[in-house]
CSV table of C-alpha atoms in Angstrom, one decimal:
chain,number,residue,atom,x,y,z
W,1,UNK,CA,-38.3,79.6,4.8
W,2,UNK,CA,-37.4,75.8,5.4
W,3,UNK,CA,-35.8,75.8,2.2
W,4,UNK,CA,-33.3,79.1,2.9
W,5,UNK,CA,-32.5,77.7,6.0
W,6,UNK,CA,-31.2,74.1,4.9
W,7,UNK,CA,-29.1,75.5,2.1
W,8,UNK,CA,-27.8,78.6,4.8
W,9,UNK,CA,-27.1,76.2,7.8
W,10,UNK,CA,-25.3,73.0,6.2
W,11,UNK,CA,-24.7,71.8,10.0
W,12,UNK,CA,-28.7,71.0,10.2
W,13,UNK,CA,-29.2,69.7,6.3
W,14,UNK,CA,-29.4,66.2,6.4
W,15,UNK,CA,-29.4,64.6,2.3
W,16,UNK,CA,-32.4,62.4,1.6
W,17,UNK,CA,-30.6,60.0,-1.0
W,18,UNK,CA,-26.9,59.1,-2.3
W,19,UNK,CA,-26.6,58.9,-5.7
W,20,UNK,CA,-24.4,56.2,-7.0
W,21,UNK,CA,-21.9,57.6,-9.7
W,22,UNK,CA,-20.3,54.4,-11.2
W,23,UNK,CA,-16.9,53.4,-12.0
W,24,UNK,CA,-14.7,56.5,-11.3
W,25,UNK,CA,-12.9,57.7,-14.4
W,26,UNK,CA,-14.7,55.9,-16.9
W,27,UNK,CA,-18.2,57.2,-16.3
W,28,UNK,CA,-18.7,57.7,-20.3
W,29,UNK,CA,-18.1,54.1,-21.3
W,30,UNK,CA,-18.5,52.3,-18.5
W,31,UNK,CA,-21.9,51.0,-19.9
W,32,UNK,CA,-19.9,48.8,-22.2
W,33,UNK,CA,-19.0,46.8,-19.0
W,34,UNK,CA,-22.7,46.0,-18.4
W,35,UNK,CA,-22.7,42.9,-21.1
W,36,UNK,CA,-20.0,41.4,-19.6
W,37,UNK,CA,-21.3,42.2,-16.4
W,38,UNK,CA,-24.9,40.9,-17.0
W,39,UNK,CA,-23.9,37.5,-18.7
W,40,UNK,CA,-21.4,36.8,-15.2
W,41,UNK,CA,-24.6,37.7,-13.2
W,42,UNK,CA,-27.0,34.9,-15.4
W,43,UNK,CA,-23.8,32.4,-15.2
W,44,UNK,CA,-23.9,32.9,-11.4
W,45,UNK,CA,-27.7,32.7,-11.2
W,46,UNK,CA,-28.3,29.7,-13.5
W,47,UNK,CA,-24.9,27.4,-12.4
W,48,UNK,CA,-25.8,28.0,-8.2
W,49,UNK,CA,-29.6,27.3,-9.3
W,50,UNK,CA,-28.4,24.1,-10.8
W,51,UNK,CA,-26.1,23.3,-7.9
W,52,UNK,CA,-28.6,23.6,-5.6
W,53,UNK,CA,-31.6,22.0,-7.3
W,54,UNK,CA,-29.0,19.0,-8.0
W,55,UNK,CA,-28.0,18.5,-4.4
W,56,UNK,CA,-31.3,18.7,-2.9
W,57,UNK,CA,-32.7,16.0,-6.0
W,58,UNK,CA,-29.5,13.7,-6.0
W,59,UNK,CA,-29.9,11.3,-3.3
W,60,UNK,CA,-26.1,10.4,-3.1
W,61,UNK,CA,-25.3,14.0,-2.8
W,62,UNK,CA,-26.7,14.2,0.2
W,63,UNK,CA,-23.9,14.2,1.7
W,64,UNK,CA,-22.7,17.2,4.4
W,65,UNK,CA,-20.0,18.4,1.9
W,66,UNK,CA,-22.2,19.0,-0.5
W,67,UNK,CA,-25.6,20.1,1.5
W,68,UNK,CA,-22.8,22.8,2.6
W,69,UNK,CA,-21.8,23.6,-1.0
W,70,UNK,CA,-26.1,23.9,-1.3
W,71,UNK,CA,-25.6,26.1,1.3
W,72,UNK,CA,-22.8,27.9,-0.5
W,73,UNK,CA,-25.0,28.2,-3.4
W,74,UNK,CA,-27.4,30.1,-1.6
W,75,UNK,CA,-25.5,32.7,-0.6
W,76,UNK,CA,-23.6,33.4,-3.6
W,77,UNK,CA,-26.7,33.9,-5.2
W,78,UNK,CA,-27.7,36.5,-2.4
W,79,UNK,CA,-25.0,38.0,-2.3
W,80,UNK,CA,-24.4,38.9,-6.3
W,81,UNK,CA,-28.0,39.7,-6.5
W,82,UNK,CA,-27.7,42.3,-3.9
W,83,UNK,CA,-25.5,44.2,-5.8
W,84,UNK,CA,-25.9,43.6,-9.9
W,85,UNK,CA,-29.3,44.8,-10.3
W,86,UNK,CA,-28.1,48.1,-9.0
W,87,UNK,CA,-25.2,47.8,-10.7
W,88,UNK,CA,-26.8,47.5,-14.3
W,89,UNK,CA,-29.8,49.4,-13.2
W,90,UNK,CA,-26.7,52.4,-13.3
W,91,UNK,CA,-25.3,51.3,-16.9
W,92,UNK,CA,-27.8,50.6,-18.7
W,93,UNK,CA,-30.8,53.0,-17.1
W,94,UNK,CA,-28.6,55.8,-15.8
W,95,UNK,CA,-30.7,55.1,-12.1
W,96,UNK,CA,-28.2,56.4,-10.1
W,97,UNK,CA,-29.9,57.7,-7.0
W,98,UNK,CA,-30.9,55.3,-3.9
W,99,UNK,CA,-32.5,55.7,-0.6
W,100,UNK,CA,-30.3,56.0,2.4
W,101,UNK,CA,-32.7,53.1,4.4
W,102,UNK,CA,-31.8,51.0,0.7
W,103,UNK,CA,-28.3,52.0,0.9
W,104,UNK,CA,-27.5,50.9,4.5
W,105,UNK,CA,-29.2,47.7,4.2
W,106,UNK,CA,-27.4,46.8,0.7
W,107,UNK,CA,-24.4,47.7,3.2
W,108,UNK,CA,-25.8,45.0,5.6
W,109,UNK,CA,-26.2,42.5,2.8
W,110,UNK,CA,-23.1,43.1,1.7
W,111,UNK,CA,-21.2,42.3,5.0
W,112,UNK,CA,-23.4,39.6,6.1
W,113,UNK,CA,-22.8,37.5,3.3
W,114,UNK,CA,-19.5,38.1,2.5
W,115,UNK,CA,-19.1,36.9,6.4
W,116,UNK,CA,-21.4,33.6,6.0
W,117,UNK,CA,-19.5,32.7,2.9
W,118,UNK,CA,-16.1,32.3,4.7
W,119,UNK,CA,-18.1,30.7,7.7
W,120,UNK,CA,-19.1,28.2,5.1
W,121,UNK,CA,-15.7,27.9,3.9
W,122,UNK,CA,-14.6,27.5,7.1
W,123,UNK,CA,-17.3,24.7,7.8
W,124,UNK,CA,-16.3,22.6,4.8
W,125,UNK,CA,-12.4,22.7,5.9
W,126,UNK,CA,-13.7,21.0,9.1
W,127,UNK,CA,-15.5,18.4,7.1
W,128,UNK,CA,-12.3,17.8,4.8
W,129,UNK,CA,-10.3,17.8,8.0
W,130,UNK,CA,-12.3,15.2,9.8
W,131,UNK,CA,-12.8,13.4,6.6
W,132,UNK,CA,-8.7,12.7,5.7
W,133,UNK,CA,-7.5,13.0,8.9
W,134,UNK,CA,-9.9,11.5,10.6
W,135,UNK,CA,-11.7,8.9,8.6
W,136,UNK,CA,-13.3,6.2,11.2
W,137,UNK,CA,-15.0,9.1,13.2
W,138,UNK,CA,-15.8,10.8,10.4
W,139,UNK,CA,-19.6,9.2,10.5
W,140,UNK,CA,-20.0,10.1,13.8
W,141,UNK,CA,-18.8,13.4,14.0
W,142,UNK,CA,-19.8,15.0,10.8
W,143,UNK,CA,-23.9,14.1,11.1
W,144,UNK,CA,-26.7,15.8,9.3
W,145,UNK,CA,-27.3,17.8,12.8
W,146,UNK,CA,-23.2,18.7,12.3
W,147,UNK,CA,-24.7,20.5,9.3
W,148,UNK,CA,-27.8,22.2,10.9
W,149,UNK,CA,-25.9,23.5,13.9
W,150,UNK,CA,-22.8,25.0,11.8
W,151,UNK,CA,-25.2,26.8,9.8
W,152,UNK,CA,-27.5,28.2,12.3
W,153,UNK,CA,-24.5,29.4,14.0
W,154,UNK,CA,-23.1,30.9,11.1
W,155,UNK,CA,-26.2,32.6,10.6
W,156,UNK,CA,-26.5,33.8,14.0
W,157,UNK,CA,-23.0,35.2,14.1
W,158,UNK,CA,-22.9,36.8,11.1
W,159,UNK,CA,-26.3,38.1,11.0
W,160,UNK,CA,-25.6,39.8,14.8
W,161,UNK,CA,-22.2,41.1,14.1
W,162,UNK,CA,-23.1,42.8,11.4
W,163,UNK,CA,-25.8,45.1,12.5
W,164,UNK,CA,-23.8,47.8,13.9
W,165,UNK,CA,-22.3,48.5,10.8
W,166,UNK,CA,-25.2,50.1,9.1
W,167,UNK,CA,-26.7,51.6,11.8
W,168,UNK,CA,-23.4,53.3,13.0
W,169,UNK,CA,-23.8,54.3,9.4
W,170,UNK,CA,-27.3,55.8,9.3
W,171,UNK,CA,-26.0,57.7,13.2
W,172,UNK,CA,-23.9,59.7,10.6
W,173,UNK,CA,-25.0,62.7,9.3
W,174,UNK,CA,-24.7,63.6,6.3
W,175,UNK,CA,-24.9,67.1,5.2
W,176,UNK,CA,-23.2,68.5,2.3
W,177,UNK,CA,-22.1,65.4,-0.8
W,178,UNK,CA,-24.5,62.4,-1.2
W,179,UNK,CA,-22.4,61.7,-4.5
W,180,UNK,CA,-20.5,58.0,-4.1
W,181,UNK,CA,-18.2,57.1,-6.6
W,182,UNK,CA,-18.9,53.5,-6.7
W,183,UNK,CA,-21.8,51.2,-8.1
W,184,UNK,CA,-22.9,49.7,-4.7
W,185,UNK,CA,-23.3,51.1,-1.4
W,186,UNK,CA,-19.9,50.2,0.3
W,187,UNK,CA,-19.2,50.8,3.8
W,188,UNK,CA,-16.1,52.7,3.6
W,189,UNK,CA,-17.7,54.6,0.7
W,190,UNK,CA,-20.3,55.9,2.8
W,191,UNK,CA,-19.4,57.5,5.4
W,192,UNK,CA,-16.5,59.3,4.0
W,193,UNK,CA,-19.1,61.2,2.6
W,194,UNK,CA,-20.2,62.1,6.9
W,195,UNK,CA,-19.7,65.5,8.0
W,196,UNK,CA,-19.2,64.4,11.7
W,197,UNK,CA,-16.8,61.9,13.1
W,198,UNK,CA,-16.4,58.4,11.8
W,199,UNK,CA,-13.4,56.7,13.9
W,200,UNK,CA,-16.1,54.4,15.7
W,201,UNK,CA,-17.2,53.2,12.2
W,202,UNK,CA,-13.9,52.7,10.8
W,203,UNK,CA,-12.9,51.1,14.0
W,204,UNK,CA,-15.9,48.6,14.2
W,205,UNK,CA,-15.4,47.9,10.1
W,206,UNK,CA,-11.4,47.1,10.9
W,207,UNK,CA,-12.4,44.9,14.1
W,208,UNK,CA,-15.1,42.8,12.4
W,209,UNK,CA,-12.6,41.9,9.6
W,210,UNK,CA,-10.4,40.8,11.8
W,211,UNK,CA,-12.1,38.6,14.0
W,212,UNK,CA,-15.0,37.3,11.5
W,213,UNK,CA,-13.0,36.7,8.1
W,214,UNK,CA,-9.3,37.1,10.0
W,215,UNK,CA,-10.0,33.5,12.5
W,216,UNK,CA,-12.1,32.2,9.6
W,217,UNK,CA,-8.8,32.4,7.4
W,218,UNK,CA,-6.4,31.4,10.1
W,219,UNK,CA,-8.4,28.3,11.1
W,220,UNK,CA,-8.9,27.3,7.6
W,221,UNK,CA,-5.3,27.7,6.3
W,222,UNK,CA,-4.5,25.6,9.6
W,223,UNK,CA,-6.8,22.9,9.2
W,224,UNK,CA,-5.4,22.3,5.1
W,225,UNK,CA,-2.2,22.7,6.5
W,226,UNK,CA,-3.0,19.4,8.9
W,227,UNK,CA,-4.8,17.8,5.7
W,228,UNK,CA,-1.5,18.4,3.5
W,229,UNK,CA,0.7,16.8,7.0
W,230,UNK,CA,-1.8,13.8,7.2
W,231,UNK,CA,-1.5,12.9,3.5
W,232,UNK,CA,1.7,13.7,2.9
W,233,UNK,CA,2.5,10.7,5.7
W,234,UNK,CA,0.0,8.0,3.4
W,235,UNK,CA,2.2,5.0,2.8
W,236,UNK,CA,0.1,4.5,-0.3
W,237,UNK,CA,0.8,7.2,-3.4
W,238,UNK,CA,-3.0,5.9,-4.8
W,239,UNK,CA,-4.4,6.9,-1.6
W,240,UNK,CA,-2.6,10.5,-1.0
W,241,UNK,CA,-3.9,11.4,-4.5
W,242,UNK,CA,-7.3,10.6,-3.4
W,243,UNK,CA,-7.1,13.1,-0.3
W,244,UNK,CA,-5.3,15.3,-2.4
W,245,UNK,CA,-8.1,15.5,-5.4
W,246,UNK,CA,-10.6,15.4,-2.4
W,247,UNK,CA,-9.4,18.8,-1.0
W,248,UNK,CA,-7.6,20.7,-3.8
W,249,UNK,CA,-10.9,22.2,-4.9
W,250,UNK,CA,-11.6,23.5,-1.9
W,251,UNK,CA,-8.0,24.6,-1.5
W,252,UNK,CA,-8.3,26.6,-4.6
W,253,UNK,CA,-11.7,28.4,-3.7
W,254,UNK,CA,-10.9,29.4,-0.5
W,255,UNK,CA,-7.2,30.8,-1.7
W,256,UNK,CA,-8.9,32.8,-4.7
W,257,UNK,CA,-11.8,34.1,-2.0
W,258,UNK,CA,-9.5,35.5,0.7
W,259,UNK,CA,-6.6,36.5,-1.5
W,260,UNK,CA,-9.6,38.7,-3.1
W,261,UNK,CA,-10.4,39.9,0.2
W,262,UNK,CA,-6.9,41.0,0.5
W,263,UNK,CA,-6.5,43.2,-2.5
W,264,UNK,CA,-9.4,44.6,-1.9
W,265,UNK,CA,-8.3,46.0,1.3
W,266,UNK,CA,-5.1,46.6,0.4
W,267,UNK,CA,-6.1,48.7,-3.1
W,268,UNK,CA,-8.3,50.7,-0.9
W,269,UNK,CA,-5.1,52.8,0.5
W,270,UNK,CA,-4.3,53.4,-2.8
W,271,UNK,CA,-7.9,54.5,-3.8
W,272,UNK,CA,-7.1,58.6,-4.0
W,273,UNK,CA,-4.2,57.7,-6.4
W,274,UNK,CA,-6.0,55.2,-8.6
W,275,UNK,CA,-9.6,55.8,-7.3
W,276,UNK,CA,-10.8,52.8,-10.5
W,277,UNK,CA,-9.0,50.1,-9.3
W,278,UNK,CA,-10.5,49.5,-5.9
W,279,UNK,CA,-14.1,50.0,-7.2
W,280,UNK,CA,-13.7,48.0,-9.9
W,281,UNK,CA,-11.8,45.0,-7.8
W,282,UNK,CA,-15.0,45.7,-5.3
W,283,UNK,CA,-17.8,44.6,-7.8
W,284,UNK,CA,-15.7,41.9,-9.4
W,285,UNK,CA,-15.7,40.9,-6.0
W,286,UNK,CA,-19.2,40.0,-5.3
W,287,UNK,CA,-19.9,38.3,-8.8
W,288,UNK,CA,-16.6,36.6,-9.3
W,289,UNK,CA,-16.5,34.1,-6.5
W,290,UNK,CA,-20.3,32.7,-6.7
W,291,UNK,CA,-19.3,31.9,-10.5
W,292,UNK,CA,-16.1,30.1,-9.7
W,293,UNK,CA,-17.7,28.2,-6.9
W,294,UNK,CA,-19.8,26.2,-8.9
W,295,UNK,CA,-17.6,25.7,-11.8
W,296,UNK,CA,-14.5,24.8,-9.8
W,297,UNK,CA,-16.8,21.8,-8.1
W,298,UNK,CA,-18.2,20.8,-11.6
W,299,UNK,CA,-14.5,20.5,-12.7
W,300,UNK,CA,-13.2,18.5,-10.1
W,301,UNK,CA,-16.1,16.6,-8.3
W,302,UNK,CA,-17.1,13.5,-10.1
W,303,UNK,CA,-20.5,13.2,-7.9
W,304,UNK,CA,-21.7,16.3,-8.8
W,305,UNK,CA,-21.1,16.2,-12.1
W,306,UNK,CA,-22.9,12.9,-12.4
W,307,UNK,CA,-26.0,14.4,-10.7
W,308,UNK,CA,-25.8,17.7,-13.1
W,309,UNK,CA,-26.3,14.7,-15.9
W,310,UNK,CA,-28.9,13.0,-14.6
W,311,UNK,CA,-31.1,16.1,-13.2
W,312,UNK,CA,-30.3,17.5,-17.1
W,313,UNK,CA,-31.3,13.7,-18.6
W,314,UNK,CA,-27.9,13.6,-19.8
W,315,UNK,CA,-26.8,9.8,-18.6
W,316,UNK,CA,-29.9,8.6,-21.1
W,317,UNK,CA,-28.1,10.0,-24.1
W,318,UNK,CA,-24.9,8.7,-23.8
W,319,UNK,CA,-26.1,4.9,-22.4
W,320,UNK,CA,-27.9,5.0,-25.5
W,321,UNK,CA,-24.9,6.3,-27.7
């Protein structure tokens, strides 16, 4: 009786799981992405693990740009490993189907640390800032406590601001498609599939972009902006390169990470035309940035990669060569 009565009143059926179709268009080959895929996940995994062990064993790295690019680490490798295992659970094991309590808190991991990572961004422009353009306070302002209290607060704010989105997401009923055509439980993917109104949730998703990752971006674009006006003014051409080399790694990770963020959003109005491209640019997303991170630092910080050769045993080798 139950049963007749679910499939004869849609209005009162409520799905039990979503089930998680892939990359849309390519579901019959799409498994040959899950190499690729797999080895970016283990570059991610073992370069941040290195980052991380080196900072916190490297007594001259402890330093607050670097115990923030520790901090960096740490969330890059939350936040790819909240979505690959899923991802090449679907490719390689066909385990489409998840939980909606799974699904809405992948959607929380999701948006939390996509969130703290531009706070962290943001937090190292400050320390570049005060660093070049303000070098003789630079001690006193930028402390270890600095460092504590810009990443509880990051925490905090992130953490908060981000709990309405999945639970305005579970509100939702959903009562007729659980079928997503993505490999992660996105937001936006979600509750499209609601039968009731989702304006609010839309709304809230538009709002937190704005003011979260929106004033992250303005404030870091504004305080590079000061760093490129400070150097720029260095009566020594020795000394501007200095800054320069100082920031343009930085520069570079955080123009890669919110230009992403852009075409992301941006690709999503075309996602009924070219349903692929948005997906696809959506899972890149997550795994992309926490493998540049640490490489771009490796390239272009001396410091870090000395540590990386001592922590490895590397510096014995070549003093003895």
């Amino acid at each position: 009786m139950d049963i007749s009565l679910n499939t004869t009143n849609s209005s009162g059926f409520q799905v039990s799981e979503f089930i998680l179709m892939g990359l849309p268009g390519i579901h019959e080959w799409q498994h040959w992405l899950s190499m690729p895929l797999a080895l970016l996940y283990f570059f991610v995994l073992s370069a941040n693990l290195l980052v991380l062990i080196t900072v916190y064993h490297e007594p001259t790295l402890h330093q607050p740009m670097y115990q923030f690019l520790g901090i960096l680490a740490v969330v890059d490798i939350g936040l790819a490993t909240t979505s690959m295992p899923k991802i090449l659970a679907i490719f390689w094991f066909d385990a489409k189907t998840i939980s909606l309590p799974k699904c809405f808190a992948q959607i929380y991991a999701i948006n939390t640390l996509m969130c703290m990572e531009s706070g962290i961004f943001l937090s190292m422009a400050v320390d570049r800032y005060v660093a070049i353009c303000y070098p003789l306070q630079y001690p006193s302002i930028v402390t270890e406590v600095f460092v504590i209290k810009a990443t509880i607060f990051m925490v905090l704010r992130n953490g908060l601001l981000t709990i309405p989105v999945p639970i305005m997401a579970a509100q939702r009923h959903y009562c007729s498609r659980n079928e997503i055509d993505h490999c992660l439980c996105s937001n936006l993917g979600v509750i499209s599939l609601a039968c009731d109104d989702i304006t609010i949730n839309g709304f809230y998703q538009l709002a937190l972009a704005w003011i979260v990752v929106g004033s992250d971006m303005g404030l870091v674009f504004a305080s590079n902006a000061s760093i490129i006006h400070s150097v720029l003014r260095l009566s020594s051409a020795e000394a501007t390169a200095k800054a320069l080399s100082t920031c343009s790694s930085h520069l570079i990770l955080i123009l890669f990470f919110y230009m992403a963020i852009v075409v992301v959003s941006m690709t999503h109005l075309a996602e009924r035309r070219v349903p692929l491209i948005p997906v696809l640019l959506n899972v890149l997303h997550v795994v992309i940035p926490p493998a540049l991170n640490p490489l771009v630092y490796a390239l272009r910080s001396q410091e870090l990669r000395v540590g990386f050769q001592r922590l490895l045993g590397l510096d014995e080798l070549v003093f003895k060569k």
